[in-house]
Amino acid sequence: MLQRIERLGCYLIIIVLLPYIITIFLNGPVVTTSAKVDESYIKVEHDGKETEMSIEEYCIGRLAREIPASYEKEAFKSQAVLVRTTVYGQIRESGSSTVLPDEFWTADEMREQWGAGKYNENYEKLKDAWQETEGQVLMYGENPANVPYCRLTNGNTRDGGEVLGSEDYPYLKIRECPLDVESKEQIQTIVLEEMDVEITETDTAGYVLSVRVGEETVNGEEFRKTYGLASSSFTVQNYDGKLRITTRGVGHGLGMSQYTANRMAKDGDTYDEILAYFFDGTELKEVADIVRDSE
């Protein structure tokens, strides 16, 4: 009797597993898809509190914060790949338990920034861009690429070797962005109290590398952040008891210019063509592949 029950149990197990066995035989073993990876949860910090959310939700929040909602879809898709590459690079380096920084907008913050009437439209555009580039990251060799971006250059992006002091990023080269100079935000001026300031070094693209402030020398990016300058490409002039600082572009000038990416998108370039222009030598790959490699 006991043997008959055991045989019956074995038959039931075979019947239940048979469809799966046939699927494996025909299609090979099931692997983690990019979509499943993007649906996994991560720890993030927001307003000083730690919480968990899906990678997709977090990254759409980063997209909302980091690129104008009025831009073209192919520009959104370019930015989506850069955000995904950065996030998975952080996870790969620090592990899945890492707490990602407060660099995203929540749904409430999106409504506040865009207005309730535009929220659904803008969110769907960003979600579409995220899902249409599902699982794609930029790789250089076996590692996620370093993929910085800025809102607007001074007319050229910068050389990564000059800025970062390393030859590890040969894909970060000077790229012409002539349309950036047409932006209304291209040239901005602020006036500060007069101080003893001298630009002591600039890079090939015209961005400031070091500044002497009194007896101290600081790098250009530190000076930009300290005084709230729009760009690291700037000139200084003492005039009538004040210090006049004139900037060109918006941001640090390294990597992809979002403004040029948007203009390229308007001209018919696809996101992969945009990324190839700014990060020549990198390759689009599936994030599921690099996640498996790191396990």
Short mmCIF file of N, CA, C and O in Angstrom, two decimals, residues 154-212:
data_model
loop_
_atom_site.label_atom_id
_atom_site.label_comp_id
_atom_site.label_asym_id
_atom_site.label_seq_id
_atom_site.Cartn_x
_atom_site.Cartn_y
_atom_site.Cartn_z
N ASN A 154 29.92 74.89 -22.85
CA ASN A 154 30.31 76.19 -23.38
C ASN A 154 30.52 76.15 -24.89
O ASN A 154 31.01 77.09 -25.49
N GLY A 155 30.14 75.04 -25.51
CA GLY A 155 30.33 74.82 -26.94
C GLY A 155 31.12 73.55 -27.23
O GLY A 155 31.14 73.07 -28.36
N ASN A 156 31.75 73.01 -26.17
CA ASN A 156 32.51 71.75 -26.28
C ASN A 156 32.41 71.00 -24.96
O ASN A 156 32.39 71.62 -23.89
N THR A 157 32.37 69.67 -25.03
CA THR A 157 32.53 68.89 -23.81
C THR A 157 34.02 68.83 -23.46
O THR A 157 34.87 69.24 -24.25
N ARG A 158 34.33 68.30 -22.30
CA ARG A 158 35.70 68.31 -21.80
C ARG A 158 36.37 66.94 -21.97
O ARG A 158 35.71 65.92 -22.12
N ASP A 159 37.69 66.94 -21.91
CA ASP A 159 38.47 65.72 -21.98
C ASP A 159 38.56 65.09 -20.59
O ASP A 159 39.01 65.74 -19.63
N GLY A 160 38.15 63.82 -20.48
CA GLY A 160 38.14 63.16 -19.18
C GLY A 160 39.51 63.04 -18.55
O GLY A 160 39.64 63.10 -17.32
N GLY A 161 40.53 62.85 -19.36
CA GLY A 161 41.88 62.74 -18.82
C GLY A 161 42.32 64.01 -18.12
O GLY A 161 42.94 63.97 -17.05
N GLU A 162 41.99 65.16 -18.71
CA GLU A 162 42.34 66.45 -18.10
C GLU A 162 41.56 66.69 -16.81
O GLU A 162 42.11 67.16 -15.81
N VAL A 163 40.26 66.40 -16.85
CA VAL A 163 39.40 66.72 -15.72
C VAL A 163 39.62 65.76 -14.55
O VAL A 163 39.72 66.18 -13.39
N LEU A 164 39.69 64.48 -14.86
CA LEU A 164 39.75 63.45 -13.81
C LEU A 164 41.16 63.02 -13.48
O LEU A 164 41.38 62.27 -12.53
N GLY A 165 42.13 63.48 -14.27
CA GLY A 165 43.53 63.13 -14.00
C GLY A 165 43.82 61.67 -14.17
O GLY A 165 44.66 61.11 -13.47
N SER A 166 43.10 61.01 -15.10
CA SER A 166 43.28 59.59 -15.31
C SER A 166 43.06 59.26 -16.78
O SER A 166 42.23 59.90 -17.45
N GLU A 167 43.78 58.24 -17.25
CA GLU A 167 43.59 57.79 -18.64
C GLU A 167 42.63 56.60 -18.71
O GLU A 167 42.57 55.91 -19.72
N ASP A 168 41.87 56.38 -17.65
CA ASP A 168 40.95 55.24 -17.60
C ASP A 168 39.66 55.50 -18.36
O ASP A 168 38.82 54.59 -18.47
N TYR A 169 39.47 56.71 -18.86
CA TYR A 169 38.21 57.06 -19.52
C TYR A 169 38.46 57.62 -20.92
O TYR A 169 38.11 58.77 -21.22
N PRO A 170 39.03 56.81 -21.81
CA PRO A 170 39.36 57.31 -23.15
C PRO A 170 38.14 57.67 -23.98
O PRO A 170 38.26 58.36 -25.01
N TYR A 171 36.97 57.25 -23.55
CA TYR A 171 35.73 57.56 -24.26
C TYR A 171 35.19 58.94 -23.89
O TYR A 171 34.23 59.41 -24.50
N LEU A 172 35.76 59.58 -22.87
CA LEU A 172 35.35 60.94 -22.50
C LEU A 172 36.28 61.94 -23.20
O LEU A 172 37.27 62.40 -22.63
N LYS A 173 35.95 62.24 -24.43
CA LYS A 173 36.77 63.14 -25.24
C LYS A 173 36.02 64.44 -25.53
O LYS A 173 34.80 64.53 -25.33
N ILE A 174 36.75 65.43 -26.00
CA ILE A 174 36.13 66.69 -26.37
C ILE A 174 35.21 66.46 -27.57
O ILE A 174 35.62 65.89 -28.58
N ARG A 175 33.96 66.86 -27.42
CA ARG A 175 32.98 66.77 -28.50
C ARG A 175 32.39 68.15 -28.74
O ARG A 175 32.00 68.84 -27.79
N GLU A 176 32.31 68.55 -29.99
CA GLU A 176 31.75 69.85 -30.31
C GLU A 176 30.24 69.86 -30.08
O GLU A 176 29.53 68.93 -30.47
N CYS A 177 29.78 70.92 -29.44
CA CYS A 177 28.34 71.11 -29.20
C CYS A 177 27.99 72.55 -29.59
O CYS A 177 27.62 73.37 -28.73
N PRO A 178 28.12 72.88 -30.87
CA PRO A 178 27.95 74.27 -31.29
C PRO A 178 26.57 74.84 -31.03
O PRO A 178 26.41 76.06 -30.83
N LEU A 179 25.55 73.99 -30.99
CA LEU A 179 24.19 74.49 -30.77
C LEU A 179 23.99 74.95 -29.33
O LEU A 179 23.06 75.72 -29.04
N ASP A 180 24.85 74.49 -28.42
CA ASP A 180 24.72 74.90 -27.02
C ASP A 180 24.87 76.41 -26.85
O ASP A 180 24.28 76.99 -25.95
N VAL A 181 25.66 77.03 -27.71
CA VAL A 181 25.91 78.47 -27.55
C VAL A 181 24.68 79.29 -27.89
O VAL A 181 24.61 80.49 -27.59
N GLU A 182 23.66 78.65 -28.52
CA GLU A 182 22.44 79.37 -28.88
C GLU A 182 21.45 79.44 -27.73
O GLU A 182 20.47 80.18 -27.79
N SER A 183 21.67 78.65 -26.68
CA SER A 183 20.73 78.61 -25.57
C SER A 183 20.66 79.95 -24.84
O SER A 183 21.67 80.65 -24.68
N LYS A 184 19.48 80.27 -24.35
CA LYS A 184 19.30 81.50 -23.58
C LYS A 184 20.07 81.44 -22.26
O LYS A 184 20.36 82.48 -21.66
N GLU A 185 20.40 80.23 -21.81
CA GLU A 185 21.14 80.07 -20.56
C GLU A 185 22.65 80.06 -20.77
O GLU A 185 23.40 79.92 -19.79
N GLN A 186 23.10 80.22 -21.99
CA GLN A 186 24.52 80.05 -22.30
C GLN A 186 25.41 81.00 -21.49
O GLN A 186 26.40 80.57 -20.90
N ILE A 187 25.10 82.25 -21.44
CA ILE A 187 25.94 83.22 -20.73
C ILE A 187 25.15 83.81 -19.56
O ILE A 187 24.04 84.30 -19.72
N GLN A 188 25.75 83.69 -18.37
CA GLN A 188 25.14 84.24 -17.16
C GLN A 188 26.19 85.00 -16.37
O GLN A 188 27.38 84.65 -16.41
N THR A 189 25.76 86.02 -15.66
CA THR A 189 26.69 86.85 -14.89
C THR A 189 26.18 87.02 -13.46
O THR A 189 24.98 87.23 -13.25
N ILE A 190 27.10 86.87 -12.51
CA ILE A 190 26.77 87.20 -11.13
C ILE A 190 27.80 88.19 -10.61
O ILE A 190 28.92 88.27 -11.13
N VAL A 191 27.40 88.98 -9.62
CA VAL A 191 28.29 89.99 -9.04
C VAL A 191 28.45 89.71 -7.55
O VAL A 191 27.46 89.56 -6.82
N LEU A 192 29.71 89.62 -7.10
CA LEU A 192 30.02 89.38 -5.69
C LEU A 192 30.82 90.56 -5.14
O LEU A 192 31.25 91.44 -5.90
N GLU A 193 31.01 90.53 -3.85
CA GLU A 193 31.88 91.52 -3.25
C GLU A 193 33.29 91.33 -3.79
O GLU A 193 33.72 90.21 -4.06
N GLU A 194 34.03 92.42 -3.93
CA GLU A 194 35.38 92.34 -4.50
C GLU A 194 36.27 91.45 -3.64
O GLU A 194 36.23 91.50 -2.41
N MET A 195 37.05 90.59 -4.30
CA MET A 195 38.00 89.74 -3.60
C MET A 195 39.20 89.49 -4.51
O MET A 195 39.13 89.74 -5.72
N ASP A 196 40.26 89.00 -3.91
CA ASP A 196 41.49 88.73 -4.65
C ASP A 196 41.39 87.34 -5.30
O ASP A 196 41.63 86.32 -4.65
N VAL A 197 40.99 87.31 -6.56
CA VAL A 197 40.75 86.05 -7.28
C VAL A 197 41.48 86.08 -8.61
O VAL A 197 41.47 87.08 -9.33
N GLU A 198 42.12 84.95 -8.93
CA GLU A 198 42.80 84.82 -10.22
C GLU A 198 42.66 83.39 -10.73
O GLU A 198 42.91 82.43 -10.01
N ILE A 199 42.22 83.26 -11.99
CA ILE A 199 42.17 81.93 -12.61
C ILE A 199 43.59 81.53 -12.99
O ILE A 199 44.26 82.25 -13.73
N THR A 200 44.04 80.40 -12.47
CA THR A 200 45.44 80.02 -12.68
C THR A 200 45.62 78.89 -13.70
O THR A 200 46.73 78.69 -14.20
N GLU A 201 44.55 78.15 -14.03
CA GLU A 201 44.68 77.08 -15.01
C GLU A 201 43.33 76.74 -15.62
O GLU A 201 42.33 76.66 -14.92
N THR A 202 43.32 76.58 -16.93
CA THR A 202 42.12 76.12 -17.64
C THR A 202 42.46 74.89 -18.48
O THR A 202 43.64 74.65 -18.79
N ASP A 203 41.44 74.12 -18.84
CA ASP A 203 41.70 72.95 -19.68
C ASP A 203 41.53 73.31 -21.16
O ASP A 203 41.24 74.47 -21.51
N THR A 204 41.70 72.32 -22.02
CA THR A 204 41.66 72.54 -23.46
C THR A 204 40.32 73.10 -23.92
O THR A 204 40.25 73.88 -24.88
N ALA A 205 39.23 72.69 -23.26
CA ALA A 205 37.89 73.13 -23.64
C ALA A 205 37.52 74.49 -23.05
O ALA A 205 36.42 74.99 -23.30
N GLY A 206 38.41 75.09 -22.26
CA GLY A 206 38.15 76.41 -21.71
C GLY A 206 37.49 76.41 -20.34
O GLY A 206 37.01 77.46 -19.88
N TYR A 207 37.46 75.28 -19.67
CA TYR A 207 36.90 75.21 -18.32
C TYR A 207 38.01 75.42 -17.29
O TYR A 207 39.17 75.05 -17.51
N VAL A 208 37.64 76.00 -16.17
CA VAL A 208 38.62 76.36 -15.15
C VAL A 208 39.02 75.13 -14.34
O VAL A 208 38.17 74.42 -13.80
N LEU A 209 40.32 74.88 -14.23
CA LEU A 209 40.84 73.78 -13.42
C LEU A 209 41.27 74.24 -12.04
O LEU A 209 41.13 73.49 -11.07
N SER A 210 41.81 75.45 -11.94
CA SER A 210 42.24 75.94 -10.62
C SER A 210 42.10 77.45 -10.53
O SER A 210 42.22 78.16 -11.54
N VAL A 211 41.84 77.92 -9.30
CA VAL A 211 41.64 79.35 -9.03
C VAL A 211 42.39 79.70 -7.76
O VAL A 211 42.33 78.98 -6.76
N ARG A 212 43.11 80.83 -7.82
CA ARG A 212 43.73 81.33 -6.60
C ARG A 212 42.77 82.31 -5.93
O ARG A 212 42.32 83.27 -6.55
#
